[in-house]
Coordinates of C-alpha atoms in Angstrom, one line a residue:
M19 CA 0.0 0.0 0.0
S20 CA 1.2 3.5 -0.8
I21 CA 0.3 6.5 1.2
I22 CA 1.2 9.7 -0.6
T23 CA 0.0 13.3 -1.1
S24 CA -1.7 13.7 -4.4
T25 CA 0.4 14.6 -7.4
L26 CA -0.5 15.3 -11.0
P27 CA -0.2 12.6 -13.6
T28 CA 2.5 13.0 -16.2
G29 CA 1.7 15.6 -18.8
E30 CA 0.7 19.2 -19.0
V31 CA -1.9 20.5 -16.6
L32 CA -5.2 21.3 -18.1
R33 CA -5.9 24.9 -17.1
S34 CA -9.3 26.0 -16.1
M35 CA -9.7 28.4 -19.0
A36 CA -8.9 25.8 -21.6
A37 CA -11.3 23.4 -19.9
E38 CA -14.0 26.1 -19.8
A39 CA -13.5 26.8 -23.5
S40 CA -14.0 23.0 -24.1
V41 CA -17.2 22.9 -22.0
F42 CA -19.0 26.0 -23.2
S43 CA -18.2 25.4 -26.9
H44 CA -20.0 22.1 -26.8
R45 CA -23.6 22.6 -25.6
S46 CA -25.2 20.1 -28.0
R47 CA -27.0 17.3 -26.4
G48 CA -26.9 15.0 -29.4
L49 CA -25.1 11.8 -29.9
S50 CA -21.9 13.4 -30.9
A51 CA -21.9 15.4 -27.6
R52 CA -22.5 12.4 -25.5
I53 CA -19.6 10.3 -26.9
G54 CA -17.2 13.2 -27.2
I55 CA -16.9 13.3 -31.0
G56 CA -15.2 16.4 -32.2
E57 CA -13.4 17.3 -29.0
P58 CA -10.1 19.0 -29.6
A59 CA -7.4 16.4 -28.9
V60 CA -5.3 19.0 -27.0
L61 CA -8.1 19.5 -24.5
R62 CA -8.8 15.9 -23.8
R63 CA -6.7 14.4 -21.0
H64 CA -9.1 11.8 -19.6
P65 CA -11.4 9.2 -21.2
H66 CA -14.5 10.8 -19.5
I67 CA -15.9 14.3 -19.9
V68 CA -18.7 16.4 -18.3
R69 CA -20.3 19.5 -19.7
F70 CA -22.1 22.2 -17.7
A71 CA -25.2 21.9 -20.0
E72 CA -25.6 18.3 -19.1
V73 CA -25.6 19.0 -15.3
E74 CA -26.9 22.5 -15.3
A75 CA -30.3 21.6 -13.8
D76 CA -28.8 19.5 -11.0
L77 CA -26.2 22.2 -10.1
D78 CA -28.8 25.0 -10.2
L79 CA -30.9 22.9 -7.8
L80 CA -28.0 22.6 -5.4
I81 CA -27.5 26.4 -5.6
D82 CA -31.2 27.0 -4.9
R83 CA -31.1 24.8 -1.8
A84 CA -27.9 26.5 -0.5
I85 CA -29.4 30.0 -0.9
A86 CA -32.6 28.9 0.8
A87 CA -30.7 27.5 3.7
I88 CA -28.7 30.8 4.0
A89 CA -31.9 32.9 3.9
D90 CA -33.8 30.8 6.4
G91 CA -31.3 31.5 9.2
E92 CA -32.6 33.4 12.2
P93 CA -29.9 35.8 13.6
I94 CA -29.5 36.4 17.3
E95 CA -30.0 40.1 18.3
D96 CA -26.7 41.9 18.8
E97 CA -26.4 45.3 20.5
I98 CA -23.3 46.2 18.5
L99 CA -24.5 45.2 15.0
G100 CA -28.0 46.4 15.6
H101 CA -30.0 46.4 12.3
Y102 CA -27.0 45.0 10.5
V103 CA -27.1 41.7 12.4
H104 CA -29.0 40.0 9.5
I105 CA -26.1 40.9 7.1
A106 CA -23.5 39.4 9.5
S107 CA -25.6 36.3 9.9
L108 CA -25.8 35.8 6.1
V109 CA -22.1 36.2 5.7
R110 CA -21.4 33.5 8.3
A111 CA -23.9 31.2 6.7
V112 CA -22.4 31.7 3.2
S113 CA -19.0 30.5 4.5
F114 CA -20.6 27.2 5.8
R115 CA -23.0 26.6 2.9
E116 CA -20.4 27.2 0.2
G117 CA -18.3 24.4 1.5
K118 CA -21.2 22.0 1.5
L119 CA -22.1 23.2 -2.0
L120 CA -18.7 22.3 -3.3
E121 CA -18.9 18.8 -1.7
Q122 CA -22.3 18.1 -3.3
A123 CA -21.2 19.4 -6.7
V124 CA -18.1 17.2 -6.7
E125 CA -20.2 14.2 -5.8
R126 CA -22.6 14.9 -8.7
L127 CA -19.9 15.6 -11.3
A128 CA -18.0 12.4 -10.3
K129 CA -20.8 10.3 -11.7
A130 CA -19.4 11.0 -15.2
N131 CA -16.6 8.5 -14.3
P132 CA -18.2 5.1 -13.8
D133 CA -15.0 3.8 -12.1
I134 CA -15.4 6.2 -9.2
T135 CA -17.3 5.7 -6.0
V136 CA -17.8 8.8 -3.8
L137 CA -18.4 8.2 -0.1
T138 CA -20.1 11.0 1.8
Q139 CA -21.9 9.5 4.8
S140 CA -20.5 8.1 8.1
L141 CA -16.9 9.0 7.3
K142 CA -15.6 9.2 10.9
L143 CA -12.1 7.8 10.5
P144 CA -10.3 6.8 13.8
L145 CA -7.1 8.7 14.6
V146 CA -5.1 5.6 15.7
K147 CA -2.4 6.5 18.3
A148 CA 0.3 4.6 16.3
A149 CA -0.6 6.5 13.2
L150 CA -0.4 9.8 14.9
E151 CA 3.0 9.0 16.3
A152 CA 4.2 7.7 12.9
V153 CA 3.3 10.9 11.0
S154 CA 4.5 13.1 13.8
G155 CA 8.0 11.5 14.1
N156 CA 8.7 10.5 10.5
D157 CA 8.8 12.0 7.0
W158 CA 5.7 11.1 5.1
E159 CA 7.7 9.5 2.3
S160 CA 9.1 6.9 4.8
L161 CA 5.5 5.7 5.6
D162 CA 5.0 4.1 2.2
G163 CA 3.7 0.6 2.6
V164 CA 2.5 1.1 6.2
K165 CA -1.0 0.0 6.9
L166 CA -2.6 0.0 10.4
D167 CA -5.7 -1.6 12.0
C168 CA -8.6 0.8 12.1
E169 CA -9.8 -0.8 15.4
A170 CA -6.5 -0.2 17.2
P171 CA -6.5 2.3 20.2
A172 CA -7.4 5.7 18.9
K173 CA -7.3 9.4 20.1
G174 CA -10.4 10.9 18.6
S175 CA -11.4 10.8 14.9
Y176 CA -11.3 12.8 11.7
T177 CA -14.2 13.3 9.3
P178 CA -13.1 14.2 5.7
D179 CA -15.5 16.0 3.4
L180 CA -15.3 13.2 0.8
I181 CA -13.6 9.9 0.2
I182 CA -13.3 9.1 -3.5
V183 CA -12.4 5.6 -4.5
N184 CA -11.2 4.8 -8.1
R185 CA -12.0 1.1 -8.3
A186 CA -10.1 0.7 -11.6
R187 CA -6.9 2.0 -10.0
H188 CA -7.5 0.7 -6.5
T189 CA -6.8 4.2 -5.3
A190 CA -8.6 6.1 -2.6
Y191 CA -8.5 9.9 -2.2
I192 CA -9.2 11.6 1.1
L193 CA -10.4 15.1 0.2
D194 CA -10.9 18.2 2.4
L195 CA -12.6 20.9 0.4
K196 CA -12.1 24.5 1.6
R197 CA -13.9 27.5 0.1
S198 CA -10.6 29.3 0.6
L199 CA -7.3 28.7 2.3
A200 CA -6.7 32.4 2.9
S201 CA -8.0 32.2 6.4
Y202 CA -5.4 29.6 7.4
G203 CA -2.5 32.0 6.6
D204 CA 0.7 31.0 8.4
T205 CA -1.0 29.4 11.4
S206 CA -0.5 25.8 12.4
R207 CA -4.1 24.8 11.7
L208 CA -3.2 23.7 8.2
E209 CA -0.4 21.5 9.4
E210 CA -2.6 20.0 12.0
L211 CA -5.2 19.2 9.3
K212 CA -2.6 17.5 7.2
L213 CA -1.4 15.4 10.1
R214 CA -5.0 14.2 10.8
M215 CA -5.5 13.4 7.1
M216 CA -2.2 11.4 6.9
A217 CA -3.0 9.5 10.1
S218 CA -6.4 8.6 8.7
A219 CA -4.8 7.5 5.4
M220 CA -2.8 4.9 7.3
V221 CA -6.0 3.1 8.5
L222 CA -8.3 3.8 5.5
P223 CA -7.5 0.6 3.6
D224 CA -8.5 -1.5 6.6
W225 CA -11.5 0.8 7.3
L226 CA -12.8 0.5 3.8
Y227 CA -12.5 -3.3 3.8
K228 CA -14.3 -3.6 7.1
H229 CA -17.0 -1.0 6.7
H230 CA -17.7 -0.7 3.0
K231 CA -18.4 -4.1 1.5
R232 CA -14.8 -5.4 1.4
M233 CA -13.7 -2.5 -0.8
M234 CA -10.0 -2.9 -1.4
V235 CA -7.4 -0.2 -2.3
D236 CA -3.6 -0.4 -2.4
T237 CA -3.0 3.4 -2.6
V238 CA -4.3 6.2 -0.5
E239 CA -3.7 9.9 -1.4
V240 CA -4.8 13.0 0.5
A241 CA -5.6 16.4 -1.0
I242 CA -6.8 19.7 0.5
V243 CA -8.7 21.4 -2.3
D244 CA -8.7 25.2 -2.3
G245 CA -12.0 26.5 -3.7
A246 CA -10.4 29.9 -4.4
S247 CA -7.9 28.2 -6.7
R248 CA -4.8 30.0 -5.3
P249 CA -1.4 28.6 -6.3
S250 CA -1.2 24.9 -5.4
D251 CA 1.5 22.8 -3.9
H252 CA 1.0 19.2 -4.7
A253 CA 4.1 18.1 -2.8
T254 CA 2.3 19.1 0.4
G255 CA -1.2 18.0 -0.7
I256 CA -2.6 21.4 -1.7
W257 CA -4.7 21.4 -4.8
A258 CA -6.5 24.2 -6.6
L259 CA -10.1 23.6 -7.5
S260 CA -9.2 24.4 -11.1
E261 CA -7.1 21.2 -11.1
I262 CA -9.8 18.8 -9.9
D263 CA -10.1 17.2 -13.3
D264 CA -7.0 15.2 -12.7
L265 CA -8.2 13.9 -9.3
L266 CA -11.5 12.6 -10.8
E267 CA -10.0 11.8 -14.2
I268 CA -12.9 13.7 -15.8
D269 CA -12.4 16.6 -18.3
G270 CA -14.7 19.6 -17.6
V271 CA -15.2 19.2 -13.9
A272 CA -13.1 22.3 -13.1
A273 CA -15.1 24.4 -15.6
C274 CA -18.4 23.2 -14.2
M275 CA -17.2 24.1 -10.7
A276 CA -16.1 27.5 -11.8
E277 CA -19.5 28.2 -13.3
L278 CA -21.2 26.9 -10.2
R279 CA -19.2 29.3 -8.0
L280 CA -20.0 32.2 -10.4
R281 CA -23.7 31.6 -10.2
F282 CA -23.7 31.0 -6.5
G283 CA -21.7 34.2 -5.9
R284 CA -24.2 36.2 -8.0
R285 CA -27.2 34.8 -5.9
V286 CA -25.3 35.5 -2.6
R287 CA -24.6 39.1 -3.6
Q288 CA -28.3 39.7 -4.5
L289 CA -29.3 38.3 -1.1
L290 CA -26.8 40.6 0.7
E291 CA -27.8 43.6 -1.3
A292 CA -31.5 43.1 -0.5
E293 CA -30.7 42.7 3.2
A294 CA -28.5 45.8 3.1
R295 CA -31.3 47.9 1.7
K296 CA -33.6 46.7 4.5
A297 CA -31.1 47.7 7.1
L298 CA -30.4 51.1 5.5
G299 CA -34.1 51.7 5.2
V300 CA -34.6 51.2 8.9
V301 CA -31.7 53.6 9.7
A302 CA -33.0 56.2 7.2
T303 CA -36.5 56.0 8.6
A304 CA -35.2 56.5 12.1
A305 CA -33.1 59.5 11.1
S306 CA -36.0 61.0 9.2
D307 CA -38.3 60.6 12.3
A308 CA -35.7 62.3 14.5
M309 CA -35.2 65.2 12.2
H310 CA -39.0 65.7 11.8
A311 CA -39.4 65.7 15.6
S312 CA -36.7 68.3 16.1
T313 CA -38.2 70.7 13.7
M314 CA -41.8 70.5 14.9
P315 CA -43.2 73.9 16.2
G316 CA -43.4 74.2 20.0
K317 CA -40.6 71.7 20.5
P318 CA -37.4 73.2 22.0
L319 CA -34.2 72.6 20.0
I320 CA -31.6 70.3 21.5
A321 CA -28.6 72.1 23.1
L322 CA -25.6 70.0 22.1
N323 CA -23.4 71.7 24.7
G324 CA -25.7 71.3 27.7
A325 CA -28.8 73.1 29.0
A326 CA -29.8 76.2 27.1
R327 CA -29.1 79.5 29.0
S328 CA -29.9 83.1 28.2
Y329 CA -27.1 85.7 27.4
E330 CA -27.6 87.3 30.9
E331 CA -27.3 84.0 32.7
E332 CA -24.0 83.2 30.8
Q333 CA -22.6 86.6 31.7
A334 CA -23.5 86.2 35.4
M335 CA -21.8 82.8 35.5
T336 CA -18.7 84.2 33.8
A337 CA -18.6 87.0 36.4
R338 CA -18.7 84.6 39.3
D339 CA -15.9 82.6 37.8
D340 CA -13.8 85.7 37.5
D341 CA -14.3 86.6 41.2
D342 CA -13.1 83.2 42.5
D343 CA -9.6 84.4 43.4
H344 CA -9.4 82.3 46.6
Y345 CA -9.4 78.6 47.0
D346 CA -10.7 76.3 49.7
L347 CA -7.6 74.8 51.3
G348 CA -9.4 73.2 54.1
C349 CA -8.7 69.8 52.7
F350 CA -5.0 70.2 53.4
D351 CA -5.4 71.2 57.1
E352 CA -5.1 67.6 58.4
N353 CA -1.8 66.6 60.0
E354 CA 0.2 64.9 57.3
D355 CA 2.3 63.2 59.9
D356 CA -0.5 61.0 61.2
E357 CA 0.0 57.3 60.5
P358 CA -2.9 55.7 58.6
E359 CA -4.8 53.1 60.5
P360 CA -4.3 49.5 59.5
V361 CA -6.9 48.2 57.1
R362 CA -7.7 44.6 56.5
I363 CA -7.4 43.8 52.7
R364 CA -9.7 41.1 51.3
I365 CA -8.6 39.2 48.2
G366 CA -10.8 36.9 46.3
F367 CA -13.2 36.4 43.5
A368 CA -15.6 39.2 42.6
R369 CA -18.9 39.1 44.4
R370 CA -22.1 41.1 44.3
P371 CA -22.1 44.0 46.7
H372 CA -24.3 43.7 49.8
R373 CA -27.6 45.6 49.6
H374 CA -28.2 48.2 52.3

């Protein structure tokens, strides 16, 4: 068994723009479109292909469900955010729902390759202690061929987003899809995620055999897929979403995912704009009511610098201030040589003051 981070197959990487050109230049649903006749040879890297026109209805349905879930959220009142709490709630929901949308879309698009099985349910992989120690104390390259019992003593578990099994190649991929890796920055969270994924990879062959109808694999690869398609680093398991064609061995998946994110982003912005108009409308109404109340006849104007006074009252107060040439020094009459009385100091946790 081999446990490695995913790397590209030999050959030039199919870039997303080229794949997109291939997808959207072939919208015909006829026989030639189904069997791939007329596909430019330079754009075909894999024996299977998917076009957005063929999966448009399914992907639009996934988008509709994600948007509905985002809009149905009930925000909790927040004194700081006020009328804008609904917008903040939507933004938080978008981050969660986009990740789920990516998982569901990959599962749907993977059906274009009949050799692939996508596992999405009950994917809690045990973090076996021996596996954690192995990946913590050794280079990952030296772990090739090591397979551990999934029922050995474990310290917690790891749940990947997807497990993709290529039955023809006897290869399993542990995928963790992120809407963007920008939030990880230079923190240790990304390294901790890789460690859990690699430890899970060491028990996955045994886990698949015992829990998924004796499914057998001899190679396990892990990949963290960045939905924002920033520069990838296959040597450390980082893949751009625009390169996912090579993981699924299906041409056109990256282009379909790009169109999915484009449409989802458009719907999200419409939702946010509508909520922003509501929030601004409430603020504008409140400001208008306040201005109307301040200009009504018979209502005194608000004095921004304190209570309103007449000119004579202001002059009288100024005169009194000018006459104050003496100061009350009575507070300094006490004998400074007196020793302060000892005071008992209490130290402890804060408590409510006693009521009198």
